[in-house]
Amino acid sequence: MTVPAQPRPADVEASVEHLVFVREDEYTVARMSADGLAGFVASGRALAGVQPGETLRLTGEWDEHPRHGRRLLVGRCERVIPSTVRAISLYLGSGLIRGIGPRLAHAIVSHFGERTLTVIDTEPERLREVINIGATRQAQIVQAWAEQKAVAALMVVLQGFGISPLLAAKIYQVYGDESAGVLTGDPYRLIGQVRGIGFQTADRIALRSGVPENSPQRIKAAIVDRLETAAARDGHCFLPLPALIAAVAVLVEQDEAPIRRALDALAAERRVVLETPPDDPGRVLVYGKEHHGREVALAGHLARLLRARSTLPLRPFTEDGSLHEDQRIAVNLALTSTVSVLTGGPGCGKSHTVKVIAATVRAMGGTVTLTAPTGKAAKRLSELTGLPAMTVHRMLARQPEQEEGTLFQETPARADLIVVDEASMLDLHLATRLTAAIPSGGHLLLVGDGDQLPSIGPGSVLADLLAVPDIPRVQLTHVFRQAQDSGIVQAAHRIRVGELPTLPGRGGFWFEELDDPERVAERVVHLATEAIPRKQNIGRDQVQVLCPMRKGTTGTAELGRRLQERLNPAREGVAEHWSGPSVFRAGDRVMPIRNNYDKGVFNGETATVTAVDPQNRSVEIRTDDGETVEYAFDELDELTHAYAISVHRSQGSEYPFVVAPVTVEAGGVMLRRRLLYTLVTRAKSWVVLVGSREALELAAHRLGQRRNTGLALRVAVSLTRPAAPARQGDDRQAYDRQA
C-alpha cells in the first residue's frame, strides 16, 4: 500500500507573479517565484490582499495539488521589502507604483541595482539620472512610493486588529496620512465613511484599542449604524424606538438605560430625530438626520406643486380613437393636475399613453421632459415613445445643448411637463432633488408599476404617493390584444395576484424544474452561454442572467464568476486586475453600483471594460451611452460585474432573453412576490426560470416587508395646512442649488 506523502513545513521568501483566484471569503491562490525555486502556487486566507510584484515571507506546508502541482499551504504571510534585483524589478514593474511600467522598471533597476528602493526612499532626486524620468515623473513616482508604503504599514496595523488587509487601501483613500491616527484614536469614524466597514469591524478595532464596552461613544456609533443599516439593507427611513433599542442592545450587549442616554445625546447633537407621528401619539420614531430632512423636504415640495396653479397652456384634448377609456382619463389627468400618478402592469399601454400626453402638451405649445432613473430605462422610454428621454440625474446635473426644434427648449427641469418613467425606482434622495428643481405651476407625472420592487435606496416614494388620497392617479388595467398572447404578460399578471404561472409555460415564459442548486447553476450558465444563443441564433450579449440573491451557489457572485470564466476567461499576456474577489479584464460587462457625479456615471448603468492599465493603476470603461470613464484600482469597489445581476439592479431595464435561478438556497429569504414579478417583466422575448417548484410557489405567495416611511402621512398633513407665502425667485434658487 502506498503511503500518501505528508505535508512538509516550509519558510519561503518569494514574489507574487500573478493572482490565480480570490474567493469571497478571501481565500487566495497566487503563482509565486523565488530565487533557487521553480515557480509554485501558494494558497490560503493569509494571502488576502496580496498584489502581483510584492515580496512575501510565507510560512506553511508543501503539498501536491492535482491541477497546480507543488503548492504551499500558507498559514502566515508577512510582506517584506524585495532585496534581489529580479524581485525589485518585478515589484516596480508590476504596477504597484503608479507611473512605472515593466520597461521603466528595468531601466531603473539596471541603473541602481540592489540599491534601487533605497534610492527612491532616501535620494529620490537621483531618479532623474535614468533616461525618460524628468521632474514630473520623479514627483509622481515619489508620491506613489509613499502611498504604497503607507498602505503596507496600514495592512500590518489591521492584521494586528484581526481585520482584513483588503481594507487598508480604502482607509488610506479616505484619510490619507491621518489613517493610522483614525484607526487608533477614533475608529468609529470609519463607519459610513469607508466602504466595507460597519460597526462590527470598527468596534473590534476600538475594543482592542481599549475603548470600554459601555462607552457612550461606542453606543452612539451602534445606534447610528443600526439606522444606516436599516436604510441601506431594508430601505427604512426610520426605526420604531423599541425596535432600535432591541437591535442596539444585541449589538453592544448593554442594558436599555445607557442606550436611551446615548440616544438622547445624539438627539441633542441633532444627529438623530425623535418624532411622534400625529396619527399615533403613543409611538416614537427614530430617524437619521439626513433621512428625516429629506422626507420633510420631499413632502413640502410635493405639497407646493400640488397647490400651485398650473402654468401649462391648456386647450381641449382631442382624442384620436387609439386610447382605451382609462388611458383617456390618464391623459386628461396629466393635463389638468400638477402632480399625478399613472400605474399599470405589462401590456396595459403606459408608454403609448405617455406618448399621447407628451404630443398633446407639445401641440398646445408647451414643453416636455421625459426622464427615468437609469440610462437603460430612459433609453427604453425613448424607444417606446419615439421621443428623446434622459436620466433624472442628467436632467438635474446639467442643461443639454440647445438645438432648434428639440424637445428640450428650456432648462429641462423647468419644462411645462416632466414625466418620470419607472417611478418605483425613485428613492428618497432622488425624489427630493427632483421635486426641488421643479418650479411651482409645472406638471409632474410619475409613471410606474406599483407591483414592482421598490427603489434600491431608502424610501418607497411611489407606494407612499399612491397611499395619499388627494394625489390624482389612474391605474391602467386593460391588457391590449397584442399583449394577451405573451406568456410573459400572462405569467406576470398571475404572479401579481399571488397565483402561480401556468407551468412549464409557453409563448415567452418557461420553467425548468431542478432541485439541486449546483445543477441549477450549471444549467443557467449553459442556457445563457450555449443553448439559448444557439437555438435563437442570437449573440450571447442578448441573454441576461438575473438572480434573487447575491450569495450562494445560485447567487450573483458565483454565477457571475462562472459566466465570466466562460465568456471572458484569463488570457496569456493580457492584463487583468484583482480587486477583492473580482477580477477585471478588457471585455468585461460591468455596472456602477453608486452614483459618481464627478465621473458622470450613475447606479444601474451598464458599461464594458475597454482597458486595464497596471502601470497607471486604472481601468477604463465605456458606458452604453458612449461615455469613456476611468476608475483607479482603489475605486473598483464602485463597479460590479454585470454577467449576473440582482433583480433589484435590473429595474428599469429590459432584456431580449432572461435566465434566472429560483431556489430555496439559504432559506430563499429574498423570494417575494414583487421580486418574482419584477424578474419576469424584465424579459422582452423569453424568460426562463430554473429551479424548484417549491421556490416558485414561495415567491409567488409571499408578500414583502413594508418599508418604514413617513412620507404619505407628511404629504397628507402638509396638504391640510395653509400654504406658506411664496417668495419671488424661490423656485429658481432651489433649482440652482440642486443643479
PDB file of C-alpha atoms in Angstrom, residues 394 596-602 605 627 629:
ATOM      1  CA  ARG A 394     -28.586  64.199 -16.055  1.00  0.00           C
ATOM      2  CA  ASN A 596     -20.429  59.282  -9.100  1.00  0.00           C
ATOM      3  CA  TYR A 597     -21.262  62.813 -10.179  1.00  0.00           C
ATOM      4  CA  ASP A 598     -17.601  63.668 -10.832  1.00  0.00           C
ATOM      5  CA  LYS A 599     -17.378  60.862 -13.378  1.00  0.00           C
ATOM      6  CA  GLY A 600     -20.909  61.364 -14.698  1.00  0.00           C
ATOM      7  CA  VAL A 601     -21.931  57.736 -14.087  1.00  0.00           C
ATOM      8  CA  PHE A 602     -24.900  56.549 -12.122  1.00  0.00           C
ATOM      9  CA  GLU A 605     -25.921  51.966 -15.904  1.00  0.00           C
ATOM     10  CA  GLU A 627     -19.011  57.856 -22.458  1.00  0.00           C
ATOM     11  CA  VAL A 629     -14.736  56.807 -17.859  1.00  0.00           C
TER      12      VAL A 629
END
